Amino acid sequence: MALESLKLVAKKILGSTIVDKKLVEEIVRDIQRALIKADVNIKQVKEISDSIRKRALKEDILPTLGTREHVLKIVYEELVKGIGEGFELPLRKSRIMLVGLQGSGKTTTAAKIAKYFKDRGLKTAVVAADTWRPAAYDQLEQLAKKHGLVFFGIKREKDANKIIREAIKNLEEADMIIVDTAGRHAFEDELIKEMIQISNELKPDYKFLVIDAAIGQLASKQAKLFHEAIGIDGIIITKFDGTAKGGGALSAAREIGIPIVFIGTGEKIEDFEKFDPRGFVSRLLGMGDLKTLIEKVERIVSKEKVDTEVFLKGTFTLKDVYNQIEAMSKMGPMRKILEMLPFGISLKIDESMAEVTQEKIKKFKVIMDSMTEEELLNPRIIDSSRIKRIAIGSGTNPQDVKELLKYYKTMKDLMRRIKKGKLPFRGIRLGI
Ligand code: GDP
Ligand code: MG
């Protein structure tokens, strides 16, 4: 990803011995290059880099920060300012209509939104109103079934308005109704007509445009057309994971003045994030996104009825691992968690740790069942002879026991660092 190279900019700033005009020019050039490569629109690139240059060379350095941190803070702030706004969708009764071209990710996103707010306590429902693609009904129904979402659709019904009317009648209980609509390959009159009709019938509280990040700068034209036709309240950028051109969609939103609501970062239903410009930029600069990470941990632990204090105390034992291993595995792949940590926090994990499968979790539990209370409370005493005994007792092998111990150490370290929530350099707590 082109924006990834912004991490190097942050490193360059923090690693420099002198902060002078030359360094600032160099940094500004690096940032320009990264943004342009990511398809951010040239005018915005110029605005961002001009303000960084101006502020970095003129502003008085805050007494609490060093020069380097001061420059990094300016870069961070100007990128946040330049990257556009987020939008906090309130947790209340609402109807959401998704629009966008075919293949942009509407159907997937409908399910992602429903899951996202269901996990946060709302009664959500998805409605299949794409009457053009026969497979769209099945696709949404399957997604809903798989993730326990309420689904409404009328198979083979060609009248989208009828579907909407029936959906409203049938889904009175739902707090949030998310309507998937048809897209076309191109932006045509017929698409506009149908969008307007559905919108009139549904009376959505929010109309969100779903844009595929891979289209880069073309996002601007697309967003303008949709906005002029039906008025868009927010943009959802999908497939941010697979492209270097995501900056194009970001700058389209900024150009038109529409907030970005969510970002899709993968095909799985949980690969979906609320767009928070501060956390986003913080992560781009390699400074982690502790806010999102902490939210994630807290949400999972509260859902699993796990005591947050115990979870985050940092001195947790294997007994805590035993009690909370399910919750921890729900935080997702270790890889994704690590992306949210600042670069100063380097946790050594190998491939086997990156993805802890359900199978492995079962094995870990069996192993822990063969441990004594003393070992669970004080894992440090587990030496090689104890490892052998535990392996025999649990019908596993010493390698498995060692893997569990490694998992435990990594989690412990991770929790401790999250709890500390500090960035590796003085004074700045970005994105929090
Ligand atoms: P629609 O035609 O607008 O309804 O698009 P779909 O929801 O059917 O999505 C089209 C394809 O994009 C599917 O294969 C999805 O799995 C994939 N997709 C959707 N969102 C994302 C995302 O955020 N990342 C990735 N990698 N793939 C996505
Ligand atoms: Mg679809």
XYZ file of C-alpha atoms and ligand atoms in Angstrom:
461
model
C 0.000 0.000 0.000
C 1.404 3.353 -0.967
C 0.254 5.008 2.214
C 2.316 2.432 4.077
C 5.431 4.388 3.232
C 4.258 7.115 5.597
C 5.578 4.855 8.332
C 9.055 5.491 7.022
C 8.454 9.219 7.210
C 7.627 8.959 10.905
C 10.718 6.850 11.447
C 12.842 9.317 9.565
C 11.611 12.182 11.709
C 12.166 10.372 14.979
C 15.539 9.040 13.890
C 16.988 12.325 12.716
C 19.729 14.045 14.683
C 18.968 17.569 13.561
C 15.632 18.953 12.565
C 16.294 21.698 10.061
C 14.885 23.118 6.867
C 16.555 20.403 4.841
C 14.921 17.628 6.833
C 11.513 19.290 6.673
C 11.806 19.619 2.881
C 12.810 16.000 2.623
C 9.886 14.875 4.751
C 7.431 16.997 2.824
C 8.684 15.446 -0.406
C 8.356 11.919 1.022
C 4.819 12.640 2.150
C 3.896 14.095 -1.225
C 5.241 11.044 -2.966
C 3.320 8.665 -0.696
C 0.057 10.562 -1.070
C 0.309 10.921 -4.833
C 1.098 7.239 -5.196
C -1.978 6.475 -3.132
C -4.055 8.479 -5.626
C -4.826 11.360 -3.296
C -5.833 14.304 -5.399
C -3.005 16.686 -6.249
C -4.665 19.774 -4.888
C -5.126 18.139 -1.519
C -1.552 16.850 -1.541
C -0.386 20.395 -2.074
C -2.553 21.771 0.714
C -1.379 19.157 3.175
C 2.278 19.546 2.348
C 2.132 23.338 2.326
C 0.680 23.436 5.795
C 3.187 20.928 7.121
C 6.061 22.912 5.682
C 4.750 26.191 6.969
C 4.040 24.985 10.454
C 7.171 22.881 10.869
C 9.428 25.770 9.973
C 7.582 28.556 11.730
C 5.826 27.267 14.774
C 7.377 27.541 18.173
C 8.258 24.236 19.636
C 6.103 23.215 22.538
C 8.254 23.101 25.653
C 7.025 19.654 26.586
C 7.995 18.122 23.279
C 11.305 17.708 21.566
C 11.798 19.132 18.085
C 11.354 15.768 16.430
C 8.153 14.988 18.268
C 6.916 18.456 17.470
C 7.413 17.934 13.742
C 5.801 14.518 13.913
C 2.846 16.014 15.716
C 2.437 18.591 12.958
C 2.599 15.900 10.281
C 0.017 13.898 12.187
C -2.335 16.823 12.678
C -2.162 18.011 9.098
C -2.768 14.515 7.759
C -5.780 14.143 10.050
C -7.073 17.469 8.834
C -6.404 16.607 5.210
C -7.727 13.078 5.212
C -11.347 13.929 5.735
C -13.974 13.448 8.346
C -15.396 10.433 10.048
C -19.002 9.948 10.976
C -20.360 8.391 14.125
C -23.536 6.558 13.248
C -25.790 6.868 16.293
C -27.066 3.721 17.986
C -30.728 4.312 17.342
C -33.648 3.342 15.179
C -32.745 4.030 11.584
C -33.012 2.944 8.000
C -29.924 2.732 5.876
C -29.854 2.502 2.115
C -26.723 1.329 0.355
C -25.987 2.457 -3.174
C -23.035 1.953 -5.472
C -21.875 0.290 -8.635
C -21.998 -3.441 -9.134
C -19.157 -5.236 -7.454
C -18.348 -2.349 -5.158
C -19.200 -4.467 -2.135
C -22.763 -3.408 -1.228
C -24.140 -6.827 -0.373
C -21.117 -7.749 1.724
C -21.230 -4.360 3.402
C -24.935 -4.691 4.237
C -24.126 -7.808 6.236
C -21.056 -6.181 7.792
C -23.079 -3.209 9.034
C -25.799 -5.457 10.419
C -23.230 -7.551 12.277
C -21.351 -4.508 13.512
C -24.422 -2.970 15.150
C -25.844 -6.292 16.282
C -22.622 -6.806 18.213
C -23.268 -3.427 19.793
C -26.706 -4.334 20.973
C -29.047 -3.172 18.198
C -31.668 -5.340 16.565
C -30.522 -5.174 12.984
C -31.962 -6.575 9.775
C -30.804 -6.767 6.181
C -33.132 -6.401 3.220
C -32.421 -7.822 -0.230
C -33.686 -5.212 -2.666
C -31.283 -5.892 -5.507
C -33.820 -7.192 -7.987
C -31.442 -7.238 -10.900
C -29.036 -9.946 -9.989
C -30.838 -13.182 -9.130
C -27.869 -14.277 -7.059
C -27.997 -11.184 -4.867
C -30.893 -12.569 -2.830
C -29.066 -15.837 -2.130
C -25.805 -14.087 -1.363
C -27.349 -11.869 1.293
C -29.507 -14.642 2.698
C -26.480 -16.880 3.076
C -24.438 -14.189 4.752
C -27.328 -13.520 7.128
C -27.759 -17.179 7.951
C -24.084 -17.681 8.570
C -23.876 -14.803 11.013
C -27.276 -15.030 12.645
C -28.647 -11.845 11.109
C -32.297 -11.071 10.502
C -32.974 -11.207 6.775
C -35.872 -10.081 4.629
C -36.372 -10.632 0.926
C -38.918 -11.857 -1.598
C -37.300 -14.320 -3.924
C -37.654 -13.516 -7.611
C -39.708 -10.391 -6.906
C -38.815 -7.785 -9.518
C -40.433 -4.797 -7.874
C -37.945 -3.337 -5.429
C -40.568 -1.007 -3.990
C -42.801 -3.879 -3.075
C -39.907 -5.512 -1.252
C -39.275 -2.312 0.656
C -42.938 -1.945 1.626
C -43.121 -5.542 2.836
C -39.802 -5.224 4.626
C -40.969 -2.197 6.573
C -44.138 -4.033 7.574
C -42.287 -7.181 8.568
C -39.393 -5.573 10.347
C -41.163 -3.274 12.750
C -39.204 -4.769 15.609
C -35.848 -3.974 14.059
C -33.828 -1.009 15.254
C -31.755 -0.766 12.148
C -32.795 -1.810 8.677
C -30.050 -2.016 6.077
C -31.202 -2.183 2.493
C -29.014 -3.648 -0.229
C -29.864 -2.248 -3.646
C -28.928 -3.011 -7.220
C -25.850 -1.581 -8.841
C -24.966 -1.462 -12.520
C -21.716 -1.622 -14.344
C -22.082 1.974 -15.256
C -23.948 4.920 -13.935
C -27.115 4.899 -16.056
C -30.449 6.702 -16.072
C -32.217 3.557 -15.065
C -30.050 3.102 -12.018
C -30.785 6.662 -10.967
C -34.498 6.185 -11.469
C -34.589 3.078 -9.374
C -32.453 4.602 -6.627
C -34.810 7.543 -6.358
C -37.841 5.271 -6.248
C -36.386 3.087 -3.526
C -35.322 6.136 -1.604
C -38.850 7.593 -1.780
C -40.370 4.343 -0.606
C -37.868 3.624 2.148
C -37.330 7.160 3.380
C -33.886 6.234 4.629
C -32.244 8.132 7.459
C -28.931 7.542 5.765
C -27.911 6.933 2.198
C -24.424 5.534 2.044
C -22.388 5.214 -1.107
C -20.221 2.098 -1.258
C -17.001 2.669 -3.181
C -14.328 0.168 -4.110
C -10.990 1.645 -3.016
C -9.249 0.127 -6.017
C -10.804 2.651 -8.407
C -8.460 5.320 -7.063
C -9.048 8.805 -8.391
C -12.137 7.732 -10.323
C -13.897 7.695 -6.966
C -14.300 11.424 -7.196
C -16.361 11.323 -10.383
C -18.443 8.439 -9.117
C -19.190 10.030 -5.787
C -20.189 13.302 -7.449
C -22.633 11.553 -9.773
C -24.318 9.661 -6.962
C -24.375 12.702 -4.735
C -25.999 14.850 -7.385
C -28.561 12.176 -8.161
C -29.808 11.276 -4.705
C -27.740 13.072 -2.094
C -25.290 10.935 -0.145
C -24.886 11.117 3.631
C -21.716 9.122 3.897
C -19.197 6.996 2.051
C -18.138 3.465 2.828
C -14.836 2.515 1.260
C -14.395 -1.197 0.603
C -11.400 -3.345 -0.347
C -8.983 -1.040 1.351
C -6.941 -4.135 2.043
C -6.112 -4.965 -1.516
C -5.110 -1.713 -3.110
C -2.463 0.949 -3.079
C -4.923 3.509 -4.371
C -7.177 3.934 -1.358
C -6.202 7.583 -1.134
C -8.387 8.267 -4.168
C -11.588 7.394 -2.342
C -10.452 9.231 0.759
C -9.841 12.398 -1.161
C -13.103 12.072 -3.084
C -14.987 12.182 0.199
C -13.026 15.211 1.296
C -13.476 16.969 -2.019
C -17.254 16.589 -1.962
C -17.460 17.189 1.741
C -19.084 13.891 2.663
C -17.857 11.984 5.701
C -16.408 8.495 5.522
C -18.413 6.155 7.706
C -16.732 2.777 7.478
C -13.823 1.068 5.808
C -13.889 -2.514 4.598
C -10.556 -4.232 5.019
C -11.212 -7.762 3.844
C -13.786 -10.264 2.681
C -14.685 -11.543 6.136
C -17.606 -10.030 7.982
C -15.418 -8.698 10.774
C -13.020 -6.983 8.371
C -14.836 -3.732 8.867
C -14.005 -0.629 10.858
C -15.572 2.608 11.792
C -13.571 5.335 10.117
C -11.771 7.378 12.698
C -9.377 9.833 11.026
C -7.147 10.132 14.101
C -6.738 6.425 14.589
C -6.389 5.946 10.866
C -3.555 8.438 10.451
C -1.926 7.286 13.622
C -1.794 3.792 12.198
C -0.544 5.022 8.829
C 2.342 6.689 10.577
C 3.134 3.462 12.369
C 2.058 4.844 15.693
C -0.662 2.299 16.172
C -4.287 2.776 16.865
C -4.606 2.046 20.507
C -8.069 3.541 20.679
C -9.522 1.040 18.224
C -7.563 -1.759 19.811
C -8.758 -0.959 23.311
C -12.333 -0.639 22.076
C -12.013 -4.006 20.466
C -10.693 -5.620 23.609
C -13.341 -4.012 25.766
C -16.183 -4.949 23.503
C -15.117 -8.566 23.377
C -14.481 -8.869 27.060
C -17.811 -7.295 27.916
C -19.621 -9.609 25.551
C -17.907 -12.608 27.048
C -18.638 -11.318 30.528
C -14.985 -11.312 31.344
C -13.644 -9.089 34.038
C -11.790 -6.326 32.197
C -9.577 -5.666 35.170
C -8.323 -9.218 35.203
C -7.995 -9.225 31.474
C -5.845 -6.136 31.393
C -3.998 -6.388 34.640
C -0.830 -7.398 32.872
C 0.201 -9.859 35.516
C -2.299 -12.403 34.417
C -1.683 -16.077 34.859
C -2.359 -19.184 32.855
C -5.525 -19.508 34.862
C -6.732 -16.293 33.268
C -5.748 -17.664 29.901
C -7.821 -20.721 30.696
C -10.859 -18.663 31.570
C -10.521 -16.178 28.789
C -8.969 -17.990 25.926
C -12.213 -17.942 23.951
C -12.515 -14.203 24.390
C -8.938 -13.665 23.340
C -9.300 -15.763 20.256
C -12.244 -13.573 19.264
C -10.026 -10.536 19.071
C -9.064 -11.892 15.691
C -5.799 -12.875 14.132
C -2.769 -11.687 16.027
C -1.548 -10.145 12.807
C -4.395 -7.638 12.764
C -3.966 -6.792 16.424
C -0.320 -6.062 15.866
C -1.103 -3.645 13.065
C -2.758 -1.466 15.635
C 0.251 -1.281 17.891
C 2.772 1.528 17.633
C 5.988 0.562 15.918
C 7.962 1.096 19.091
C 6.169 -1.881 20.500
C 7.661 -4.846 18.830
C 6.269 -8.142 19.861
C 8.023 -11.162 18.534
C 5.542 -13.611 17.206
C 6.034 -16.351 14.718
C 3.692 -17.707 12.094
C 2.100 -20.299 14.345
C 1.123 -17.543 16.741
C -0.334 -15.345 14.066
C -3.459 -17.408 13.765
C -4.703 -19.290 16.797
C -7.341 -21.667 15.502
C -10.293 -23.106 17.396
C -8.576 -26.459 17.184
C -5.507 -25.113 18.844
C -7.587 -23.505 21.548
C -9.148 -26.868 22.342
C -5.701 -28.366 22.589
C -4.521 -25.568 24.864
C -7.434 -26.273 27.182
C -6.651 -29.961 27.353
C -3.058 -29.118 28.192
C -4.109 -26.711 30.920
C -6.349 -29.386 32.388
C -3.213 -31.398 33.046
C -1.522 -28.611 34.941
C -1.581 -28.178 38.682
C -3.212 -25.162 40.286
C 0.240 -23.970 41.244
C 1.428 -24.137 37.653
C -1.611 -22.281 36.400
C -1.111 -19.502 38.894
C 2.619 -19.296 38.506
C 3.605 -20.493 35.034
C 7.210 -19.503 35.615
C 7.827 -22.729 37.526
C 7.066 -24.830 34.477
C 10.462 -26.241 33.570
C 11.321 -28.932 31.048
C 10.545 -31.854 33.340
C 7.132 -30.360 34.146
C 6.577 -29.778 30.437
C 7.223 -33.475 29.817
C 4.821 -34.501 32.563
C 2.087 -32.172 31.311
C 2.518 -33.404 27.752
C 2.179 -37.045 28.796
C -0.760 -36.274 31.053
C -2.657 -34.448 28.340
C -1.780 -36.779 25.516
C 0.020 -34.052 23.618
C 3.695 -33.484 23.045
C 6.167 -31.099 24.703
C 6.155 -28.922 21.608
C 2.443 -28.217 22.135
C 2.990 -27.311 25.764
C 5.791 -24.955 24.776
C 3.548 -23.366 22.204
C 0.902 -22.688 24.821
C 3.497 -21.127 27.091
C 4.636 -18.938 24.240
C 1.059 -17.924 23.541
C 0.601 -17.079 27.181
C 3.749 -14.941 27.261
C 2.772 -13.076 24.114
C -0.738 -12.351 25.365
C 0.586 -11.229 28.700
C 3.020 -8.887 27.070
C 0.374 -7.597 24.687
C -2.120 -6.892 27.463
C 0.479 -5.148 29.557
C 1.437 -2.891 26.682
C -2.139 -2.134 25.709
C -2.890 -1.255 29.283
C 0.044 1.078 29.463
C -1.298 2.591 26.269
C 1.828 4.654 25.877
C 3.636 5.470 22.741
C 7.325 4.875 22.543
C 8.291 8.488 22.519
C 7.884 11.278 24.971
C 4.737 13.163 25.570
C 2.560 12.397 22.613
C -0.517 10.285 22.868
C -1.845 10.306 19.391
C -5.107 8.849 18.246
C -6.380 8.522 21.774
P -21.979 -5.687 -4.770
O -22.105 -6.123 -6.189
O -21.790 -4.211 -4.672
O -23.105 -6.175 -3.918
O -20.638 -6.345 -4.211
P -20.437 -7.646 -3.323
O -20.831 -7.387 -1.922
O -21.051 -8.813 -3.984
O -18.850 -7.766 -3.335
C -18.100 -8.027 -4.494
C -16.823 -8.757 -4.124
O -15.990 -7.933 -3.330
C -17.092 -9.994 -3.285
O -16.239 -11.020 -3.731
C -16.703 -9.580 -1.876
O -16.253 -10.666 -1.106
C -15.604 -8.596 -2.140
N -15.451 -7.597 -1.068
C -16.380 -6.780 -0.529
N -15.846 -5.960 0.400
C -14.528 -6.260 0.465
C -13.415 -5.751 1.239
O -13.513 -4.833 2.061
N -12.200 -6.326 0.988
C -12.044 -7.334 0.087
N -10.815 -7.835 -0.089
N -13.050 -7.819 -0.646
C -14.287 -7.299 -0.471
Mg -24.828 -7.089 -4.469
